[in-house]
Structure formats: structure tokens, C-alpha cells
Amino acid sequence: MEEMRSNAAEDLVAPAAAAAKELKAARDRMQKLDATAPKEARERADWSGAYSRWDDFEDVDDLELKEKLAREKRDAALERRMMGGCAHDHSTEQAIFDLTTAEKTRAMEGFRRHGNEFFREP
């Protein structure tokens, strides 16, 4: 019975060991090939080079869509300007938000003093 288990284990281990030897041999052969291949050939073997022709591709539909969006944005800006309404420019608010806390505190103190002076005037 033990002999059958031993044979069964050997039957499983032997193919794995053989596969490991084959894999090691294949890796060694690949390293030898890589070492003997000229540098230019290794650089030319880059598979992504086949796709480099698409780097300069511009989709006509995308360009038309971008042009349409830019035209609509320009027209909307002209419409707002003609109506004279709010321009929705929040750049001043963003400038205040970007200040440091110390700068904001100094500005608030100045506004407080200025307001108190107006309050004290007769």
C-alpha cells in the first residue's frame, strides 16, 4: 500500500520536476539570445512601434465637436455681454480663498477698524 502511495507521489513529482527543468533551460536559452542580439534589433523589437503612426491621428468628429462647443461658448458669452447681466466671474472670490489665513485675518482686522471709524462719525 505504501509502495503505491510512493509511486503515485513520484508520478506527480516527476512531471513537475521535468517541467521546472525545461522552464529553466528555456530561460537560459532566452538570456543567451538576448545577450547575443544586437542592441538595435532589441530596440526594433518594440511592439508598440507599430502603433506610432496613430500618434498624429486626429478624429474629424472630435474636431467638429470641439469647434461646435467653442462656438456655442463664444455665442453664450456674447449673449451675456449684450444682456448686461451677471458674468459669473468668481475670480475675486477665488483670490480671497487662495489667501493664507494670516492675510485674511489682517484684512478682516483692517475692515473692522474701518467700519468702527464710520460708526463713530457723527
PDB file of N, CA and C in Angstrom, residues 7-8 10 14 22-23 31 34-35 44 55 57 67 76 83-84 92 100 104-105 113 122:
ATOM      1  N   ASN A   7       4.722   5.486  -5.325  1.00  0.00           N
ATOM      2  CA  ASN A   7       4.712   5.552  -6.793  1.00  0.00           C
ATOM      3  C   ASN A   7       3.802   6.673  -7.282  1.00  0.00           C
ATOM      4  N   ALA A   8       2.659   6.867  -6.623  1.00  0.00           N
ATOM      5  CA  ALA A   8       1.724   7.928  -7.015  1.00  0.00           C
ATOM      6  C   ALA A   8       2.359   9.293  -6.793  1.00  0.00           C
ATOM      7  N   GLU A  10       5.582   9.939  -6.736  1.00  0.00           N
ATOM      8  CA  GLU A  10       6.649  10.086  -7.726  1.00  0.00           C
ATOM      9  C   GLU A  10       6.071  10.430  -9.091  1.00  0.00           C
ATOM     10  N   ALA A  14       7.556  13.850 -10.618  1.00  0.00           N
ATOM     11  CA  ALA A  14       8.443  13.728 -11.775  1.00  0.00           C
ATOM     12  C   ALA A  14       8.068  14.683 -12.903  1.00  0.00           C
ATOM     13  N   GLU A  22      12.756  22.131 -17.820  1.00  0.00           N
ATOM     14  CA  GLU A  22      12.519  22.681 -19.162  1.00  0.00           C
ATOM     15  C   GLU A  22      12.374  24.201 -19.115  1.00  0.00           C
ATOM     16  N   LEU A  23      11.671  24.683 -18.102  1.00  0.00           N
ATOM     17  CA  LEU A  23      11.489  26.125 -17.953  1.00  0.00           C
ATOM     18  C   LEU A  23      12.815  26.821 -17.705  1.00  0.00           C
ATOM     19  N   GLN A  31      18.050  34.095 -22.301  1.00  0.00           N
ATOM     20  CA  GLN A  31      19.084  35.020 -21.837  1.00  0.00           C
ATOM     21  C   GLN A  31      20.262  35.029 -22.786  1.00  0.00           C
ATOM     22  N   ASP A  34      19.184  36.967 -25.862  1.00  0.00           N
ATOM     23  CA  ASP A  34      19.133  38.400 -25.581  1.00  0.00           C
ATOM     24  C   ASP A  34      20.526  38.997 -25.514  1.00  0.00           C
ATOM     25  N   ALA A  35      21.469  38.248 -24.958  1.00  0.00           N
ATOM     26  CA  ALA A  35      22.831  38.751 -24.819  1.00  0.00           C
ATOM     27  C   ALA A  35      23.527  38.842 -26.168  1.00  0.00           C
ATOM     28  N   ARG A  44      14.313  47.587 -32.044  1.00  0.00           N
ATOM     29  CA  ARG A  44      13.315  47.449 -33.113  1.00  0.00           C
ATOM     30  C   ARG A  44      12.240  46.437 -32.754  1.00  0.00           C
ATOM     31  N   ASP A  55      -0.195  58.216 -33.481  1.00  0.00           N
ATOM     32  CA  ASP A  55       0.078  59.334 -32.573  1.00  0.00           C
ATOM     33  C   ASP A  55      -0.415  60.656 -33.138  1.00  0.00           C
ATOM     34  N   PHE A  57      -2.873  61.011 -35.321  1.00  0.00           N
ATOM     35  CA  PHE A  57      -4.235  60.895 -35.815  1.00  0.00           C
ATOM     36  C   PHE A  57      -5.157  61.875 -35.103  1.00  0.00           C
ATOM     37  N   GLU A  67     -15.053  72.267 -32.060  1.00  0.00           N
ATOM     38  CA  GLU A  67     -15.346  73.543 -32.716  1.00  0.00           C
ATOM     39  C   GLU A  67     -16.764  74.006 -32.383  1.00  0.00           C
ATOM     40  N   ALA A  76     -22.649  82.229 -26.308  1.00  0.00           N
ATOM     41  CA  ALA A  76     -23.247  82.449 -24.992  1.00  0.00           C
ATOM     42  C   ALA A  76     -22.585  83.636 -24.292  1.00  0.00           C
ATOM     43  N   MET A  83     -26.777  91.277 -22.795  1.00  0.00           N
ATOM     44  CA  MET A  83     -27.841  91.395 -21.811  1.00  0.00           C
ATOM     45  C   MET A  83     -27.398  92.214 -20.610  1.00  0.00           C
ATOM     46  N   GLY A  84     -26.120  92.286 -20.350  1.00  0.00           N
ATOM     47  CA  GLY A  84     -25.610  93.083 -19.246  1.00  0.00           C
ATOM     48  C   GLY A  84     -25.833  92.459 -17.886  1.00  0.00           C
ATOM     49  N   THR A  92     -12.506  87.023  -8.086  1.00  0.00           N
ATOM     50  CA  THR A  92     -12.206  87.729  -6.842  1.00  0.00           C
ATOM     51  C   THR A  92     -12.427  86.812  -5.642  1.00  0.00           C
ATOM     52  N   THR A 100      -3.642  83.245   2.441  1.00  0.00           N
ATOM     53  CA  THR A 100      -3.350  82.470   3.646  1.00  0.00           C
ATOM     54  C   THR A 100      -4.241  82.970   4.780  1.00  0.00           C
ATOM     55  N   LYS A 104      -5.816  86.797   5.512  1.00  0.00           N
ATOM     56  CA  LYS A 104      -7.254  87.012   5.682  1.00  0.00           C
ATOM     57  C   LYS A 104      -7.534  87.697   7.015  1.00  0.00           C
ATOM     58  N   THR A 105      -6.830  87.279   8.070  1.00  0.00           N
ATOM     59  CA  THR A 105      -7.025  87.871   9.392  1.00  0.00           C
ATOM     60  C   THR A 105      -6.628  89.341   9.395  1.00  0.00           C
ATOM     61  N   ARG A 113     -11.589  97.856  11.708  1.00  0.00           N
ATOM     62  CA  ARG A 113     -11.194  99.223  12.124  1.00  0.00           C
ATOM     63  C   ARG A 113     -11.878 100.274  11.258  1.00  0.00           C
ATOM     64  N   PRO A 122     -20.110 111.363  13.531  1.00  0.00           N
ATOM     65  CA  PRO A 122     -21.428 111.906  13.900  1.00  0.00           C
ATOM     66  C   PRO A 122     -22.363 112.071  12.721  1.00  0.00           C
TER      67      PRO A 122
END
